[in-house]
Structure formats: C-alpha cells, structure tokens
Amino acid sequence: MLNNNSMGEYMRFLSRRLVMPGDLNYANALFGGRALEWIDEEAAIYAICQLETNSLVTKHMGAISFESPAKLGDVVEFGLTTKAVGRTSITVSCLVRNKATKKTICFADDIVFVRVDSQTQRPEPHHKTLDMLQTQTLKELRTLNLDVE
C-alpha cells in the first residue's frame, strides 16, 4: 500500500484512528489540536522506527494545512514519508486523510526530530543517511508482506 504524494515521494499509510466524541470541536468536526497531537505522535513513532532510537525530540513543525473536516465515526489514516536526513535530525511529512474517501484532512510538512543523548539531552549523530533509510524501509515493508517492488 504505497501511495505517491504530490512531491513524488512515497507515503506509507500504516496507521489509523477512529474519530470519537472526545475528539470533536464545537462544530462536531475533528478538533485541530487533536489532529496536531496525533500528527506529532504518529510522526514521532515513524521517526523512532526510521532511526531505530527513541531518544528523539520534536524540534519543529512547519506548515500545517487543514483541507477538509473529519466527522464522528470517520476512520483517518496517517501517511508519512522521510523528506530529509541531517547529521542529528530527520525531517518528515505527514498526510492525514479520510480512509473511506481518501480526501485530505490535513497535511503537516517539515516536522523535524532531533536525536538527543538520553543523559545530557544534547543533539547527537544518528549515523543514518536517506539512502540507508530507503533501503531499510523497503526491507521492513517486505517483512510485512506488503506488495512492494
């Protein structure tokens, strides 16, 4: 289940959530703050898996664009892709869409995570490259029995 996004990179849609009553705003749509919370968590899990460490902190969230509402009972899915890799950081993009209609709910770009030393909380190298992560991702997808070439 790989999907091409508009940047020509692959988005992996492997995580889903059900919009529940506590997730709604005054207009009975998914509250933007809840969506941002979910994006931060999903992107962090993705980055942790990519860099194979949970010693990461969110440094930055760039542009966030809300496109359409999610309503009570909707299943939303999260597509994530690695946009860039630095010496201590990884930058990801996250597309949130309605599972049934494939309509974009929101898009968060330039979410930056930094690997930190667990004792000092200072940035430290993760020793990964974009090429390494792409190879790692293909191997991981094959183990999940996803139809990937």
PDB file of C-alpha atoms in Angstrom:
ATOM      1  CA  MET A   1       0.000   0.000   0.000  1.00  0.00           C
ATOM      2  CA  LEU A   2       2.387   2.659  -1.130  1.00  0.00           C
ATOM      3  CA  ASN A   3       0.906   5.884  -2.369  1.00  0.00           C
ATOM      4  CA  ASN A   4       2.621   8.639  -4.288  1.00  0.00           C
ATOM      5  CA  ASN A   5       2.174  12.122  -2.891  1.00  0.00           C
ATOM      6  CA  SER A   6       2.461  15.333  -4.869  1.00  0.00           C
ATOM      7  CA  MET A   7       6.199  15.604  -4.149  1.00  0.00           C
ATOM      8  CA  GLY A   8       6.806  12.286  -5.877  1.00  0.00           C
ATOM      9  CA  GLU A   9       7.890  10.579  -2.655  1.00  0.00           C
ATOM     10  CA  TYR A  10       6.250   7.530  -1.171  1.00  0.00           C
ATOM     11  CA  MET A  11       3.803   7.873   1.675  1.00  0.00           C
ATOM     12  CA  ARG A  12       3.241   4.835   3.862  1.00  0.00           C
ATOM     13  CA  PHE A  13      -0.294   4.613   5.248  1.00  0.00           C
ATOM     14  CA  LEU A  14       0.104   2.137   8.092  1.00  0.00           C
ATOM     15  CA  SER A  15      -1.676   3.810  10.999  1.00  0.00           C
ATOM     16  CA  ARG A  16      -5.331   4.647  11.547  1.00  0.00           C
ATOM     17  CA  ARG A  17      -7.538   6.236  14.190  1.00  0.00           C
ATOM     18  CA  LEU A  18     -11.262   6.416  14.751  1.00  0.00           C
ATOM     19  CA  VAL A  19     -12.722   9.880  15.380  1.00  0.00           C
ATOM     20  CA  MET A  20     -14.515   9.613  18.727  1.00  0.00           C
ATOM     21  CA  PRO A  21     -16.831  12.086  20.546  1.00  0.00           C
ATOM     22  CA  GLY A  22     -13.967  13.426  22.698  1.00  0.00           C
ATOM     23  CA  ASP A  23     -12.027  14.353  19.545  1.00  0.00           C
ATOM     24  CA  LEU A  24     -14.652  16.819  18.273  1.00  0.00           C
ATOM     25  CA  ASN A  25     -14.780  20.614  18.392  1.00  0.00           C
ATOM     26  CA  TYR A  26     -17.827  22.882  18.760  1.00  0.00           C
ATOM     27  CA  ALA A  27     -18.723  22.278  15.085  1.00  0.00           C
ATOM     28  CA  ASN A  28     -18.754  18.489  15.572  1.00  0.00           C
ATOM     29  CA  ALA A  29     -15.627  18.044  13.464  1.00  0.00           C
ATOM     30  CA  LEU A  30     -12.182  16.756  14.453  1.00  0.00           C
ATOM     31  CA  PHE A  31     -10.578  19.393  16.692  1.00  0.00           C
ATOM     32  CA  GLY A  32      -7.431  20.813  15.071  1.00  0.00           C
ATOM     33  CA  GLY A  33      -5.474  20.478  18.303  1.00  0.00           C
ATOM     34  CA  ARG A  34      -6.302  16.769  18.499  1.00  0.00           C
ATOM     35  CA  ALA A  35      -5.194  16.319  14.879  1.00  0.00           C
ATOM     36  CA  LEU A  36      -1.883  18.038  15.699  1.00  0.00           C
ATOM     37  CA  GLU A  37      -1.433  15.815  18.759  1.00  0.00           C
ATOM     38  CA  TRP A  38      -1.994  12.724  16.605  1.00  0.00           C
ATOM     39  CA  ILE A  39       0.377  14.014  13.911  1.00  0.00           C
ATOM     40  CA  ASP A  40       3.152  14.649  16.454  1.00  0.00           C
ATOM     41  CA  GLU A  41       2.714  11.172  17.919  1.00  0.00           C
ATOM     42  CA  GLU A  42       2.488   9.365  14.567  1.00  0.00           C
ATOM     43  CA  ALA A  43       5.444  11.291  13.133  1.00  0.00           C
ATOM     44  CA  ALA A  44       7.487  10.576  16.273  1.00  0.00           C
ATOM     45  CA  ILE A  45       6.756   6.844  16.043  1.00  0.00           C
ATOM     46  CA  TYR A  46       7.723   6.921  12.367  1.00  0.00           C
ATOM     47  CA  ALA A  47      10.992   8.764  13.133  1.00  0.00           C
ATOM     48  CA  ILE A  48      11.775   6.396  16.029  1.00  0.00           C
ATOM     49  CA  CYS A  49      11.350   3.418  13.709  1.00  0.00           C
ATOM     50  CA  GLN A  50      13.398   5.058  10.950  1.00  0.00           C
ATOM     51  CA  LEU A  51      16.317   5.997  13.218  1.00  0.00           C
ATOM     52  CA  GLU A  52      15.949   2.944  15.479  1.00  0.00           C
ATOM     53  CA  THR A  53      16.095   5.006  18.657  1.00  0.00           C
ATOM     54  CA  ASN A  54      13.527   6.531  20.958  1.00  0.00           C
ATOM     55  CA  SER A  55      15.900   9.279  22.095  1.00  0.00           C
ATOM     56  CA  LEU A  56      14.225  11.871  19.860  1.00  0.00           C
ATOM     57  CA  VAL A  57      12.600  15.223  20.477  1.00  0.00           C
ATOM     58  CA  THR A  58      10.314  17.255  18.233  1.00  0.00           C
ATOM     59  CA  LYS A  59      12.238  20.355  17.198  1.00  0.00           C
ATOM     60  CA  HIS A  60       9.996  21.929  14.588  1.00  0.00           C
ATOM     61  CA  MET A  61       6.682  21.636  12.789  1.00  0.00           C
ATOM     62  CA  GLY A  62       6.468  23.624   9.583  1.00  0.00           C
ATOM     63  CA  ALA A  63       3.438  24.417   7.500  1.00  0.00           C
ATOM     64  CA  ILE A  64       0.191  22.747   8.521  1.00  0.00           C
ATOM     65  CA  SER A  65      -2.719  22.959   6.138  1.00  0.00           C
ATOM     66  CA  PHE A  66      -6.253  21.881   7.053  1.00  0.00           C
ATOM     67  CA  GLU A  67      -8.206  20.912   3.933  1.00  0.00           C
ATOM     68  CA  SER A  68     -11.422  19.144   4.976  1.00  0.00           C
ATOM     69  CA  PRO A  69     -13.157  18.097   8.193  1.00  0.00           C
ATOM     70  CA  ALA A  70     -13.233  14.660   9.773  1.00  0.00           C
ATOM     71  CA  LYS A  71     -16.514  13.779  11.451  1.00  0.00           C
ATOM     72  CA  LEU A  72     -17.578  11.456  14.253  1.00  0.00           C
ATOM     73  CA  GLY A  73     -17.013   7.848  13.236  1.00  0.00           C
ATOM     74  CA  ASP A  74     -14.603   8.620  10.410  1.00  0.00           C
ATOM     75  CA  VAL A  75     -11.505   6.478  10.181  1.00  0.00           C
ATOM     76  CA  VAL A  76      -8.498   8.659   9.468  1.00  0.00           C
ATOM     77  CA  GLU A  77      -5.165   7.349   8.276  1.00  0.00           C
ATOM     78  CA  PHE A  78      -1.693   8.802   8.504  1.00  0.00           C
ATOM     79  CA  GLY A  79       0.739   8.759   5.608  1.00  0.00           C
ATOM     80  CA  LEU A  80       4.350   9.506   6.447  1.00  0.00           C
ATOM     81  CA  THR A  81       7.490   9.939   4.422  1.00  0.00           C
ATOM     82  CA  THR A  82      11.071  10.941   5.103  1.00  0.00           C
ATOM     83  CA  LYS A  83      11.820  14.265   3.466  1.00  0.00           C
ATOM     84  CA  ALA A  84      15.421  14.846   4.608  1.00  0.00           C
ATOM     85  CA  VAL A  85      18.076  13.438   6.891  1.00  0.00           C
ATOM     86  CA  GLY A  86      20.664  15.530   8.709  1.00  0.00           C
ATOM     87  CA  ARG A  87      23.542  14.559  10.995  1.00  0.00           C
ATOM     88  CA  THR A  88      21.358  14.570  14.120  1.00  0.00           C
ATOM     89  CA  SER A  89      17.900  15.104  12.598  1.00  0.00           C
ATOM     90  CA  ILE A  90      15.224  13.627  10.405  1.00  0.00           C
ATOM     91  CA  THR A  91      12.554  15.681   8.630  1.00  0.00           C
ATOM     92  CA  VAL A  92       9.233  14.034   7.806  1.00  0.00           C
ATOM     93  CA  SER A  93       5.920  14.960   6.186  1.00  0.00           C
ATOM     94  CA  CYS A  94       2.541  13.681   7.334  1.00  0.00           C
ATOM     95  CA  LEU A  95      -0.664  13.471   5.315  1.00  0.00           C
ATOM     96  CA  VAL A  96      -3.878  12.800   7.253  1.00  0.00           C
ATOM     97  CA  ARG A  97      -6.742  11.584   5.101  1.00  0.00           C
ATOM     98  CA  ASN A  98     -10.162  10.003   5.369  1.00  0.00           C
ATOM     99  CA  LYS A  99      -9.738   6.242   4.954  1.00  0.00           C
ATOM    100  CA  ALA A 100     -13.014   5.767   3.064  1.00  0.00           C
ATOM    101  CA  THR A 101     -12.950   8.765   0.727  1.00  0.00           C
ATOM    102  CA  LYS A 102      -9.147   9.328   0.526  1.00  0.00           C
ATOM    103  CA  LYS A 103      -9.930  13.042   0.959  1.00  0.00           C
ATOM    104  CA  THR A 104      -7.094  15.002   2.613  1.00  0.00           C
ATOM    105  CA  ILE A 105      -7.960  16.205   6.098  1.00  0.00           C
ATOM    106  CA  CYS A 106      -4.663  17.963   6.723  1.00  0.00           C
ATOM    107  CA  PHE A 107      -1.027  17.988   5.693  1.00  0.00           C
ATOM    108  CA  ALA A 108       1.903  18.742   8.001  1.00  0.00           C
ATOM    109  CA  ASP A 109       5.218  19.451   6.349  1.00  0.00           C
ATOM    110  CA  ASP A 110       8.756  19.815   7.689  1.00  0.00           C
ATOM    111  CA  ILE A 111       8.332  18.002  11.005  1.00  0.00           C
ATOM    112  CA  VAL A 112      11.847  17.844  12.407  1.00  0.00           C
ATOM    113  CA  PHE A 113      13.006  15.408  15.068  1.00  0.00           C
ATOM    114  CA  VAL A 114      16.465  15.508  16.631  1.00  0.00           C
ATOM    115  CA  ARG A 115      18.256  12.602  18.249  1.00  0.00           C
ATOM    116  CA  VAL A 116      19.455  13.542  21.716  1.00  0.00           C
ATOM    117  CA  ASP A 117      21.717  11.952  24.298  1.00  0.00           C
ATOM    118  CA  SER A 118      19.464  10.436  26.959  1.00  0.00           C
ATOM    119  CA  GLN A 119      21.572  11.867  29.784  1.00  0.00           C
ATOM    120  CA  THR A 120      22.535  15.344  28.572  1.00  0.00           C
ATOM    121  CA  GLN A 121      19.624  15.955  26.157  1.00  0.00           C
ATOM    122  CA  ARG A 122      22.181  17.387  23.721  1.00  0.00           C
ATOM    123  CA  PRO A 123      21.932  16.545  19.994  1.00  0.00           C
ATOM    124  CA  GLU A 124      23.958  13.537  18.891  1.00  0.00           C
ATOM    125  CA  PRO A 125      24.541  11.897  15.494  1.00  0.00           C
ATOM    126  CA  HIS A 126      22.227   9.072  14.439  1.00  0.00           C
ATOM    127  CA  HIS A 127      24.586   7.730  11.730  1.00  0.00           C
ATOM    128  CA  LYS A 128      21.848   7.243   9.109  1.00  0.00           C
ATOM    129  CA  THR A 129      21.545   8.537   5.559  1.00  0.00           C
ATOM    130  CA  LEU A 130      18.491   8.949   3.346  1.00  0.00           C
ATOM    131  CA  ASP A 131      19.692   6.057   1.156  1.00  0.00           C
ATOM    132  CA  MET A 132      20.107   3.831   4.218  1.00  0.00           C
ATOM    133  CA  LEU A 133      16.588   4.678   5.391  1.00  0.00           C
ATOM    134  CA  GLN A 134      15.051   3.993   1.985  1.00  0.00           C
ATOM    135  CA  THR A 135      16.707   0.562   1.874  1.00  0.00           C
ATOM    136  CA  GLN A 136      15.660  -0.121   5.465  1.00  0.00           C
ATOM    137  CA  THR A 137      12.064   0.857   4.672  1.00  0.00           C
ATOM    138  CA  LEU A 138      11.847  -1.488   1.672  1.00  0.00           C
ATOM    139  CA  LYS A 139      13.184  -4.380   3.790  1.00  0.00           C
ATOM    140  CA  GLU A 140      10.678  -3.577   6.533  1.00  0.00           C
ATOM    141  CA  LEU A 141       7.757  -3.419   4.096  1.00  0.00           C
ATOM    142  CA  ARG A 142       8.731  -6.799   2.635  1.00  0.00           C
ATOM    143  CA  THR A 143       8.610  -8.356   6.112  1.00  0.00           C
ATOM    144  CA  LEU A 144       5.069  -7.010   6.486  1.00  0.00           C
ATOM    145  CA  ASN A 145       4.053  -8.905   3.329  1.00  0.00           C
ATOM    146  CA  LEU A 146       3.111  -5.686   1.551  1.00  0.00           C
ATOM    147  CA  ASP A 147       3.227  -5.793  -2.226  1.00  0.00           C
ATOM    148  CA  VAL A 148       6.365  -3.689  -2.745  1.00  0.00           C
ATOM    149  CA  GLU A 149       8.828  -3.756  -5.603  1.00  0.00           C
TER     150      GLU A 149
END
